[in-house]
């Protein structure tokens, strides 16, 4: 399908053949395409860059060694992400056990259910307008500068580390890496709806963390 | 307070729709209800804006460190395990 244009991504069958044949250029293109996302996703599970590097390298070794046996039952890229995720999740669990405090807190990997904004932000059933804001969010002042600062960056990283694993994976690919919904869904083997629910919950938590941070910053002190 | 009530969303409901709204995944009726609510609610407008700002800020975390080392190691492994096996005489090329 499609026109055979020079630099277009090749279709799976062709790419798999090239890899089996030892075509280094084809492999390098694949590494360039997926490498940054794989690294990010590894970092969503393991606590250090060094371990993430190992996980990524092991993934490529798995691809190089496994390509002959790859039967194409899933898309090539989905298969590669699956190798990485299996590896990263296993390593993540192992590393977590050895840490003195819990690095990633939650055990429920999806963290579904319940509202994403604290119920006490809204009026209760006896209020004038049940379900309307009791404490509405207040516009952030000079958001661009503050959000780009080191403090906000730290707040976001902490909030991400606290997310349930699946939410962290989706947020990592969609919002940090800039993947489309379809790309993230294929990489993580999620349904469209599930992908969106996880993203929704994750974004809400990061926003809430930033709000708390800005409230503290803007408040009492001055 | 009258017939339009059926289509009205509370703020509590609205905040659970923001991702579907941003991703354009609401059906027409719900989208209209969401937009109507938004036009009339500063709190929800601020909430949606903050979600957008959060997403933009997250993108700023993207620098993925020294990917070049990952790349070199992966290519070296490929050369060793694959190119060799197929007699693809690529020579040693660069060293690091």
PDB file of N, CA, C and O in Angstrom, chain A residues 67-140:
ATOM      1  N   UNK A  67      13.838 -11.256  16.163  1.00  0.00           N
ATOM      2  CA  UNK A  67      13.208 -10.871  14.902  1.00  0.00           C
ATOM      3  C   UNK A  67      12.977 -12.073  13.974  1.00  0.00           C
ATOM      4  O   UNK A  67      11.985 -12.115  13.243  1.00  0.00           O
ATOM      5  N   UNK A  68      13.869 -13.039  14.032  1.00  0.00           N
ATOM      6  CA  UNK A  68      13.683 -14.222  13.176  1.00  0.00           C
ATOM      7  C   UNK A  68      12.413 -14.980  13.536  1.00  0.00           C
ATOM      8  O   UNK A  68      11.758 -15.551  12.681  1.00  0.00           O
ATOM      9  N   UNK A  69      12.089 -14.970  14.830  1.00  0.00           N
ATOM     10  CA  UNK A  69      10.907 -15.698  15.271  1.00  0.00           C
ATOM     11  C   UNK A  69       9.636 -14.849  15.306  1.00  0.00           C
ATOM     12  O   UNK A  69       8.567 -15.346  15.628  1.00  0.00           O
ATOM     13  N   UNK A  70       9.778 -13.573  14.989  1.00  0.00           N
ATOM     14  CA  UNK A  70       8.612 -12.677  15.014  1.00  0.00           C
ATOM     15  C   UNK A  70       7.617 -13.078  13.931  1.00  0.00           C
ATOM     16  O   UNK A  70       7.960 -13.127  12.756  1.00  0.00           O
ATOM     17  N   UNK A  71       6.385 -13.375  14.338  1.00  0.00           N
ATOM     18  CA  UNK A  71       5.424 -13.924  13.375  1.00  0.00           C
ATOM     19  C   UNK A  71       4.448 -12.900  12.839  1.00  0.00           C
ATOM     20  O   UNK A  71       3.571 -13.228  12.042  1.00  0.00           O
ATOM     21  N   UNK A  72       4.577 -11.681  13.322  1.00  0.00           N
ATOM     22  CA  UNK A  72       3.721 -10.630  12.769  1.00  0.00           C
ATOM     23  C   UNK A  72       2.273 -10.702  13.229  1.00  0.00           C
ATOM     24  O   UNK A  72       1.391 -10.186  12.573  1.00  0.00           O
ATOM     25  N   UNK A  73       2.046 -11.364  14.359  1.00  0.00           N
ATOM     26  CA  UNK A  73       0.668 -11.406  14.857  1.00  0.00           C
ATOM     27  C   UNK A  73       0.256 -10.065  15.442  1.00  0.00           C
ATOM     28  O   UNK A  73      -0.902  -9.724  15.529  1.00  0.00           O
ATOM     29  N   UNK A  74       1.258  -9.312  15.903  1.00  0.00           N
ATOM     30  CA  UNK A  74       0.973  -7.930  16.270  1.00  0.00           C
ATOM     31  C   UNK A  74       1.859  -7.053  15.393  1.00  0.00           C
ATOM     32  O   UNK A  74       2.763  -7.554  14.717  1.00  0.00           O
ATOM     33  N   UNK A  75       1.581  -5.758  15.421  1.00  0.00           N
ATOM     34  CA  UNK A  75       2.429  -4.844  14.659  1.00  0.00           C
ATOM     35  C   UNK A  75       3.839  -4.873  15.235  1.00  0.00           C
ATOM     36  O   UNK A  75       4.034  -5.114  16.429  1.00  0.00           O
ATOM     37  N   UNK A  76       4.815  -4.636  14.387  1.00  0.00           N
ATOM     38  CA  UNK A  76       6.210  -4.679  14.828  1.00  0.00           C
ATOM     39  C   UNK A  76       6.461  -3.739  16.006  1.00  0.00           C
ATOM     40  O   UNK A  76       7.084  -4.101  16.999  1.00  0.00           O
ATOM     41  N   UNK A  77       5.957  -2.525  15.887  1.00  0.00           N
ATOM     42  CA  UNK A  77       6.213  -1.542  16.956  1.00  0.00           C
ATOM     43  C   UNK A  77       5.503  -1.929  18.255  1.00  0.00           C
ATOM     44  O   UNK A  77       6.035  -1.725  19.339  1.00  0.00           O
ATOM     45  N   UNK A  78       4.308  -2.475  18.121  1.00  0.00           N
ATOM     46  CA  UNK A  78       3.602  -2.940  19.316  1.00  0.00           C
ATOM     47  C   UNK A  78       4.417  -4.023  20.006  1.00  0.00           C
ATOM     48  O   UNK A  78       4.533  -4.051  21.233  1.00  0.00           O
ATOM     49  N   UNK A  79       4.982  -4.917  19.222  1.00  0.00           N
ATOM     50  CA  UNK A  79       5.811  -5.994  19.759  1.00  0.00           C
ATOM     51  C   UNK A  79       7.023  -5.412  20.509  1.00  0.00           C
ATOM     52  O   UNK A  79       7.361  -5.833  21.613  1.00  0.00           O
ATOM     53  N   UNK A  80       7.660  -4.409  19.910  1.00  0.00           N
ATOM     54  CA  UNK A  80       8.841  -3.808  20.549  1.00  0.00           C
ATOM     55  C   UNK A  80       8.459  -3.141  21.876  1.00  0.00           C
ATOM     56  O   UNK A  80       9.139  -3.318  22.889  1.00  0.00           O
ATOM     57  N   UNK A  81       7.365  -2.397  21.859  1.00  0.00           N
ATOM     58  CA  UNK A  81       6.915  -1.778  23.105  1.00  0.00           C
ATOM     59  C   UNK A  81       6.568  -2.831  24.156  1.00  0.00           C
ATOM     60  O   UNK A  81       6.788  -2.637  25.340  1.00  0.00           O
ATOM     61  N   UNK A  82       6.039  -3.941  23.701  1.00  0.00           N
ATOM     62  CA  UNK A  82       5.673  -4.999  24.652  1.00  0.00           C
ATOM     63  C   UNK A  82       6.927  -5.555  25.329  1.00  0.00           C
ATOM     64  O   UNK A  82       6.942  -5.801  26.532  1.00  0.00           O
ATOM     65  N   UNK A  83       7.967  -5.734  24.538  1.00  0.00           N
ATOM     66  CA  UNK A  83       9.228  -6.219  25.120  1.00  0.00           C
ATOM     67  C   UNK A  83       9.729  -5.223  26.166  1.00  0.00           C
ATOM     68  O   UNK A  83      10.103  -5.576  27.283  1.00  0.00           O
ATOM     69  N   UNK A  84       9.714  -3.953  25.779  1.00  0.00           N
ATOM     70  CA  UNK A  84      10.195  -2.936  26.713  1.00  0.00           C
ATOM     71  C   UNK A  84       9.369  -2.891  27.993  1.00  0.00           C
ATOM     72  O   UNK A  84       9.907  -2.842  29.097  1.00  0.00           O
ATOM     73  N   UNK A  85       8.053  -2.917  27.833  1.00  0.00           N
ATOM     74  CA  UNK A  85       7.193  -2.772  29.007  1.00  0.00           C
ATOM     75  C   UNK A  85       7.323  -3.961  29.951  1.00  0.00           C
ATOM     76  O   UNK A  85       7.375  -3.786  31.168  1.00  0.00           O
ATOM     77  N   UNK A  86       7.397  -5.165  29.388  1.00  0.00           N
ATOM     78  CA  UNK A  86       7.587  -6.342  30.248  1.00  0.00           C
ATOM     79  C   UNK A  86       8.859  -6.191  31.069  1.00  0.00           C
ATOM     80  O   UNK A  86       8.891  -6.407  32.276  1.00  0.00           O
ATOM     81  N   UNK A  87       9.895  -5.808  30.355  1.00  0.00           N
ATOM     82  CA  UNK A  87      11.185  -5.626  30.979  1.00  0.00           C
ATOM     83  C   UNK A  87      11.166  -4.522  32.037  1.00  0.00           C
ATOM     84  O   UNK A  87      11.617  -4.705  33.178  1.00  0.00           O
ATOM     85  N   UNK A  88      10.605  -3.388  31.660  1.00  0.00           N
ATOM     86  CA  UNK A  88      10.602  -2.228  32.562  1.00  0.00           C
ATOM     87  C   UNK A  88       9.735  -2.475  33.798  1.00  0.00           C
ATOM     88  O   UNK A  88      10.100  -2.101  34.914  1.00  0.00           O
ATOM     89  N   UNK A  89       8.595  -3.141  33.591  1.00  0.00           N
ATOM     90  CA  UNK A  89       7.722  -3.406  34.733  1.00  0.00           C
ATOM     91  C   UNK A  89       8.382  -4.368  35.703  1.00  0.00           C
ATOM     92  O   UNK A  89       8.304  -4.191  36.923  1.00  0.00           O
ATOM     93  N   UNK A  90       9.041  -5.386  35.157  1.00  0.00           N
ATOM     94  CA  UNK A  90       9.727  -6.346  36.018  1.00  0.00           C
ATOM     95  C   UNK A  90      10.872  -5.677  36.776  1.00  0.00           C
ATOM     96  O   UNK A  90      10.997  -5.820  37.988  1.00  0.00           O
ATOM     97  N   UNK A  91      11.674  -4.932  36.044  1.00  0.00           N
ATOM     98  CA  UNK A  91      12.788  -4.235  36.692  1.00  0.00           C
ATOM     99  C   UNK A  91      12.269  -3.244  37.720  1.00  0.00           C
ATOM    100  O   UNK A  91      12.829  -3.102  38.814  1.00  0.00           O
ATOM    101  N   UNK A  92      11.200  -2.575  37.381  1.00  0.00           N
ATOM    102  CA  UNK A  92      10.620  -1.590  38.287  1.00  0.00           C
ATOM    103  C   UNK A  92      10.226  -2.213  39.611  1.00  0.00           C
ATOM    104  O   UNK A  92      10.517  -1.686  40.671  1.00  0.00           O
ATOM    105  N   UNK A  93       9.578  -3.361  39.531  1.00  0.00           N
ATOM    106  CA  UNK A  93       9.159  -4.044  40.758  1.00  0.00           C
ATOM    107  C   UNK A  93      10.359  -4.443  41.587  1.00  0.00           C
ATOM    108  O   UNK A  93      10.379  -4.298  42.794  1.00  0.00           O
ATOM    109  N   UNK A  94      11.365  -4.963  40.903  1.00  0.00           N
ATOM    110  CA  UNK A  94      12.551  -5.422  41.618  1.00  0.00           C
ATOM    111  C   UNK A  94      13.242  -4.239  42.302  1.00  0.00           C
ATOM    112  O   UNK A  94      13.581  -4.297  43.477  1.00  0.00           O
ATOM    113  N   UNK A  95      13.439  -3.152  41.574  1.00  0.00           N
ATOM    114  CA  UNK A  95      14.124  -1.983  42.136  1.00  0.00           C
ATOM    115  C   UNK A  95      13.345  -1.415  43.318  1.00  0.00           C
ATOM    116  O   UNK A  95      13.915  -0.980  44.307  1.00  0.00           O
ATOM    117  N   UNK A  96      12.037  -1.428  43.165  1.00  0.00           N
ATOM    118  CA  UNK A  96      11.203  -0.849  44.214  1.00  0.00           C
ATOM    119  C   UNK A  96      11.373  -1.603  45.525  1.00  0.00           C
ATOM    120  O   UNK A  96      11.376  -1.026  46.584  1.00  0.00           O
ATOM    121  N   UNK A  97      11.490  -2.922  45.396  1.00  0.00           N
ATOM    122  CA  UNK A  97      11.655  -3.724  46.616  1.00  0.00           C
ATOM    123  C   UNK A  97      12.935  -3.382  47.345  1.00  0.00           C
ATOM    124  O   UNK A  97      13.031  -3.501  48.547  1.00  0.00           O
ATOM    125  N   UNK A  98      13.944  -2.956  46.586  1.00  0.00           N
ATOM    126  CA  UNK A  98      15.228  -2.706  47.224  1.00  0.00           C
ATOM    127  C   UNK A  98      15.360  -1.273  47.736  1.00  0.00           C
ATOM    128  O   UNK A  98      16.318  -0.942  48.403  1.00  0.00           O
ATOM    129  N   UNK A  99      14.388  -0.429  47.413  1.00  0.00           N
ATOM    130  CA  UNK A  99      14.482   0.943  47.887  1.00  0.00           C
ATOM    131  C   UNK A  99      13.989   1.053  49.320  1.00  0.00           C
ATOM    132  O   UNK A  99      13.061   0.366  49.718  1.00  0.00           O
ATOM    133  N   UNK A 100      14.607   1.937  50.096  1.00  0.00           N
ATOM    134  CA  UNK A 100      14.226   2.092  51.499  1.00  0.00           C
ATOM    135  C   UNK A 100      12.827   2.695  51.659  1.00  0.00           C
ATOM    136  O   UNK A 100      12.143   2.431  52.618  1.00  0.00           O
ATOM    137  N   UNK A 101      12.411   3.509  50.743  1.00  0.00           N
ATOM    138  CA  UNK A 101      11.060   4.046  50.795  1.00  0.00           C
ATOM    139  C   UNK A 101      10.407   3.705  49.467  1.00  0.00           C
ATOM    140  O   UNK A 101      11.076   3.328  48.525  1.00  0.00           O
ATOM    141  N   UNK A 102       9.110   3.843  49.418  1.00  0.00           N
ATOM    142  CA  UNK A 102       8.458   3.468  48.167  1.00  0.00           C
ATOM    143  C   UNK A 102       8.666   4.544  47.132  1.00  0.00           C
ATOM    144  O   UNK A 102       8.298   5.694  47.302  1.00  0.00           O
ATOM    145  N   UNK A 103       9.274   4.167  46.042  1.00  0.00           N
ATOM    146  CA  UNK A 103       9.568   5.125  44.981  1.00  0.00           C
ATOM    147  C   UNK A 103       8.295   5.441  44.211  1.00  0.00           C
ATOM    148  O   UNK A 103       7.912   6.579  44.034  1.00  0.00           O
ATOM    149  N   UNK A 104       7.637   4.402  43.779  1.00  0.00           N
ATOM    150  CA  UNK A 104       6.327   4.567  43.155  1.00  0.00           C
ATOM    151  C   UNK A 104       5.318   3.941  44.089  1.00  0.00           C
ATOM    152  O   UNK A 104       5.358   2.754  44.355  1.00  0.00           O
ATOM    153  N   UNK A 105       4.428   4.737  44.559  1.00  0.00           N
ATOM    154  CA  UNK A 105       3.661   4.321  45.720  1.00  0.00           C
ATOM    155  C   UNK A 105       2.570   3.283  45.467  1.00  0.00           C
ATOM    156  O   UNK A 105       2.385   2.358  46.236  1.00  0.00           O
ATOM    157  N   UNK A 106       1.840   3.483  44.378  1.00  0.00           N
ATOM    158  CA  UNK A 106       0.615   2.716  44.235  1.00  0.00           C
ATOM    159  C   UNK A 106       0.829   1.282  43.797  1.00  0.00           C
ATOM    160  O   UNK A 106       1.722   0.975  43.039  1.00  0.00           O
ATOM    161  N   UNK A 107      -0.080   0.443  44.232  1.00  0.00           N
ATOM    162  CA  UNK A 107      -0.055  -0.927  43.766  1.00  0.00           C
ATOM    163  C   UNK A 107      -1.126  -1.181  42.715  1.00  0.00           C
ATOM    164  O   UNK A 107      -0.977  -2.011  41.846  1.00  0.00           O
ATOM    165  N   UNK A 108      -2.212  -0.449  42.824  1.00  0.00           N
ATOM    166  CA  UNK A 108      -3.272  -0.557  41.831  1.00  0.00           C
ATOM    167  C   UNK A 108      -2.781   0.110  40.546  1.00  0.00           C
ATOM    168  O   UNK A 108      -2.686   1.329  40.482  1.00  0.00           O
ATOM    169  N   UNK A 109      -2.459  -0.685  39.519  1.00  0.00           N
ATOM    170  CA  UNK A 109      -1.780  -0.092  38.368  1.00  0.00           C
ATOM    171  C   UNK A 109      -2.650   0.854  37.549  1.00  0.00           C
ATOM    172  O   UNK A 109      -2.157   1.755  36.910  1.00  0.00           O
ATOM    173  N   UNK A 110      -3.953   0.665  37.577  1.00  0.00           N
ATOM    174  CA  UNK A 110      -4.803   1.521  36.765  1.00  0.00           C
ATOM    175  C   UNK A 110      -5.331   2.716  37.538  1.00  0.00           C
ATOM    176  O   UNK A 110      -5.470   3.799  37.001  1.00  0.00           O
ATOM    177  N   UNK A 111      -5.622   2.497  38.820  1.00  0.00           N
ATOM    178  CA  UNK A 111      -6.124   3.584  39.637  1.00  0.00           C
ATOM    179  C   UNK A 111      -7.406   4.177  39.102  1.00  0.00           C
ATOM    180  O   UNK A 111      -7.529   5.377  38.935  1.00  0.00           O
ATOM    181  N   UNK A 112      -8.360   3.332  38.786  1.00  0.00           N
ATOM    182  CA  UNK A 112      -9.612   3.849  38.226  1.00  0.00           C
ATOM    183  C   UNK A 112     -10.636   4.075  39.322  1.00  0.00           C
ATOM    184  O   UNK A 112     -10.500   3.590  40.421  1.00  0.00           O
ATOM    185  N   UNK A 113     -11.670   4.785  38.952  1.00  0.00           N
ATOM    186  CA  UNK A 113     -12.772   4.983  39.874  1.00  0.00           C
ATOM    187  C   UNK A 113     -12.657   6.259  40.673  1.00  0.00           C
ATOM    188  O   UNK A 113     -11.564   6.742  40.938  1.00  0.00           O
ATOM    189  N   UNK A 114     -13.824   6.816  41.017  1.00  0.00           N
ATOM    190  CA  UNK A 114     -13.836   8.029  41.817  1.00  0.00           C
ATOM    191  C   UNK A 114     -13.632   9.270  40.971  1.00  0.00           C
ATOM    192  O   UNK A 114     -13.108   9.200  39.870  1.00  0.00           O
ATOM    193  N   UNK A 115     -14.058  10.404  41.501  1.00  0.00           N
ATOM    194  CA  UNK A 115     -13.911  11.660  40.768  1.00  0.00           C
ATOM    195  C   UNK A 115     -12.452  12.097  40.720  1.00  0.00           C
ATOM    196  O   UNK A 115     -11.646  11.674  41.553  1.00  0.00           O
ATOM    197  N   UNK A 116     -12.109  12.937  39.748  1.00  0.00           N
ATOM    198  CA  UNK A 116     -10.716  13.361  39.619  1.00  0.00           C
ATOM    199  C   UNK A 116     -10.446  14.691  40.322  1.00  0.00           C
ATOM    200  O   UNK A 116      -9.314  15.095  40.450  1.00  0.00           O
ATOM    201  N   UNK A 117     -11.504  15.358  40.744  1.00  0.00           N
ATOM    202  CA  UNK A 117     -11.325  16.591  41.519  1.00  0.00           C
ATOM    203  C   UNK A 117     -11.946  16.341  42.893  1.00  0.00           C
ATOM    204  O   UNK A 117     -13.038  15.770  42.984  1.00  0.00           O
ATOM    205  N   UNK A 118     -11.256  16.751  43.945  1.00  0.00           N
ATOM    206  CA  UNK A 118     -11.755  16.511  45.298  1.00  0.00           C
ATOM    207  C   UNK A 118     -13.214  16.930  45.434  1.00  0.00           C
ATOM    208  O   UNK A 118     -13.586  18.048  45.062  1.00  0.00           O
ATOM    209  N   UNK A 119     -13.992  16.033  46.019  1.00  0.00           N
ATOM    210  CA  UNK A 119     -15.434  16.306  46.141  1.00  0.00           C
ATOM    211  C   UNK A 119     -15.686  17.576  46.956  1.00  0.00           C
ATOM    212  O   UNK A 119     -16.671  18.283  46.722  1.00  0.00           O
ATOM    213  N   UNK A 120     -14.800  17.889  47.876  1.00  0.00           N
ATOM    214  CA  UNK A 120     -15.072  19.060  48.725  1.00  0.00           C
ATOM    215  C   UNK A 120     -14.814  20.401  48.015  1.00  0.00           C
ATOM    216  O   UNK A 120     -15.012  21.460  48.597  1.00  0.00           O
ATOM    217  N   UNK A 121     -14.398  20.324  46.769  1.00  0.00           N
ATOM    218  CA  UNK A 121     -14.294  21.561  45.996  1.00  0.00           C
ATOM    219  C   UNK A 121     -15.663  22.004  45.477  1.00  0.00           C
ATOM    220  O   UNK A 121     -15.822  23.110  44.982  1.00  0.00           O
ATOM    221  N   UNK A 122     -16.636  21.093  45.563  1.00  0.00           N
ATOM    222  CA  UNK A 122     -17.968  21.379  45.011  1.00  0.00           C
ATOM    223  C   UNK A 122     -19.005  21.492  46.134  1.00  0.00           C
ATOM    224  O   UNK A 122     -18.817  20.929  47.214  1.00  0.00           O
ATOM    225  N   UNK A 123     -20.100  22.166  45.828  1.00  0.00           N
ATOM    226  CA  UNK A 123     -21.187  22.255  46.798  1.00  0.00           C
ATOM    227  C   UNK A 123     -21.873  20.906  46.940  1.00  0.00           C
ATOM    228  O   UNK A 123     -22.065  20.196  45.959  1.00  0.00           O
ATOM    229  N   UNK A 124     -22.216  20.605  48.161  1.00  0.00           N
ATOM    230  CA  UNK A 124     -22.895  19.341  48.431  1.00  0.00           C
ATOM    231  C   UNK A 124     -24.377  19.422  48.098  1.00  0.00           C
ATOM    232  O   UNK A 124     -24.845  20.433  47.560  1.00  0.00           O
ATOM    233  N   UNK A 125     -25.064  18.372  48.445  1.00  0.00           N
ATOM    234  CA  UNK A 125     -26.478  18.298  48.058  1.00  0.00           C
ATOM    235  C   UNK A 125     -27.317  19.403  48.694  1.00  0.00           C
ATOM    236  O   UNK A 125     -28.351  19.770  48.196  1.00  0.00           O
ATOM    237  N   UNK A 126     -26.836  19.925  49.815  1.00  0.00           N
ATOM    238  CA  UNK A 126     -27.640  20.961  50.470  1.00  0.00           C
ATOM    239  C   UNK A 126     -27.242  22.375  50.085  1.00  0.00           C
ATOM    240  O   UNK A 126     -27.787  23.343  50.588  1.00  0.00           O
ATOM    241  N   UNK A 127     -26.277  22.498  49.204  1.00  0.00           N
ATOM    242  CA  UNK A 127     -25.872  23.842  48.777  1.00  0.00           C
ATOM    243  C   UNK A 127     -26.925  24.487  47.890  1.00  0.00           C
ATOM    244  O   UNK A 127     -27.906  23.863  47.519  1.00  0.00           O
ATOM    245  N   UNK A 128     -26.711  25.782  47.594  1.00  0.00           N
ATOM    246  CA  UNK A 128     -27.628  26.489  46.690  1.00  0.00           C
ATOM    247  C   UNK A 128     -27.669  25.804  45.336  1.00  0.00           C
ATOM    248  O   UNK A 128     -28.706  25.669  44.717  1.00  0.00           O
ATOM    249  N   UNK A 129     -26.467  25.448  44.867  1.00  0.00           N
ATOM    250  CA  UNK A 129     -26.342  24.813  43.560  1.00  0.00           C
ATOM    251  C   UNK A 129     -25.492  23.564  43.707  1.00  0.00           C
ATOM    252  O   UNK A 129     -24.280  23.611  43.502  1.00  0.00           O
ATOM    253  N   UNK A 130     -26.119  22.453  44.037  1.00  0.00           N
ATOM    254  CA  UNK A 130     -25.344  21.221  44.223  1.00  0.00           C
ATOM    255  C   UNK A 130     -24.507  20.921  42.987  1.00  0.00           C
ATOM    256  O   UNK A 130     -24.998  21.050  41.862  1.00  0.00           O
ATOM    257  N   UNK A 131     -23.247  20.561  43.204  1.00  0.00           N
ATOM    258  CA  UNK A 131     -22.393  20.213  42.072  1.00  0.00           C
ATOM    259  C   UNK A 131     -21.680  21.398  41.457  1.00  0.00           C
ATOM    260  O   UNK A 131     -20.818  21.228  40.598  1.00  0.00           O
ATOM    261  N   UNK A 132     -22.023  22.618  41.889  1.00  0.00           N
ATOM    262  CA  UNK A 132     -21.273  23.786  41.402  1.00  0.00           C
ATOM    263  C   UNK A 132     -20.037  23.969  42.283  1.00  0.00           C
ATOM    264  O   UNK A 132     -19.976  23.452  43.396  1.00  0.00           O
ATOM    265  N   UNK A 133     -19.075  24.704  41.778  1.00  0.00           N
ATOM    266  CA  UNK A 133     -17.858  24.919  42.550  1.00  0.00           C
ATOM    267  C   UNK A 133     -18.174  25.555  43.908  1.00  0.00           C
ATOM    268  O   UNK A 133     -18.937  26.516  43.976  1.00  0.00           O
ATOM    269  N   UNK A 134     -17.587  25.043  44.961  1.00  0.00           N
ATOM    270  CA  UNK A 134     -17.603  25.738  46.240  1.00  0.00           C
ATOM    271  C   UNK A 134     -16.310  26.553  46.325  1.00  0.00           C
ATOM    272  O   UNK A 134     -16.304  27.706  46.744  1.00  0.00           O
ATOM    273  N   UNK A 135     -15.211  25.928  45.912  1.00  0.00           N
ATOM    274  CA  UNK A 135     -13.923  26.635  45.814  1.00  0.00           C
ATOM    275  C   UNK A 135     -13.436  26.474  44.383  1.00  0.00           C
ATOM    276  O   UNK A 135     -12.745  25.506  44.058  1.00  0.00           O
ATOM    277  N   UNK A 136     -13.782  27.383  43.506  1.00  0.00           N
ATOM    278  CA  UNK A 136     -13.380  27.235  42.096  1.00  0.00           C
ATOM    279  C   UNK A 136     -11.880  27.458  41.925  1.00  0.00           C
ATOM    280  O   UNK A 136     -11.267  28.140  42.752  1.00  0.00           O
ATOM    281  N   UNK A 137     -11.317  26.872  40.887  1.00  0.00           N
ATOM    282  CA  UNK A 137      -9.911  27.148  40.606  1.00  0.00           C
ATOM    283  C   UNK A 137      -9.747  28.611  40.233  1.00  0.00           C
ATOM    284  O   UNK A 137     -10.651  29.214  39.654  1.00  0.00           O
ATOM    285  N   UNK A 138      -8.624  29.173  40.610  1.00  0.00           N
ATOM    286  CA  UNK A 138      -8.335  30.568  40.309  1.00  0.00           C
ATOM    287  C   UNK A 138      -7.276  30.595  39.221  1.00  0.00           C
ATOM    288  O   UNK A 138      -6.291  29.855  39.297  1.00  0.00           O
ATOM    289  N   UNK A 139      -7.489  31.428  38.238  1.00  0.00           N
ATOM    290  CA  UNK A 139      -6.524  31.534  37.141  1.00  0.00           C
ATOM    291  C   UNK A 139      -5.108  31.663  37.670  1.00  0.00           C
ATOM    292  O   UNK A 139      -4.853  32.448  38.577  1.00  0.00           O
ATOM    293  N   UNK A 140      -4.197  30.934  37.085  1.00  0.00           N
ATOM    294  CA  UNK A 140      -2.798  31.054  37.486  1.00  0.00           C
ATOM    295  C   UNK A 140      -2.209  32.315  36.878  1.00  0.00           C
ATOM    296  O   UNK A 140      -2.375  32.572  35.683  1.00  0.00           O
TER     297      UNK A 140
END
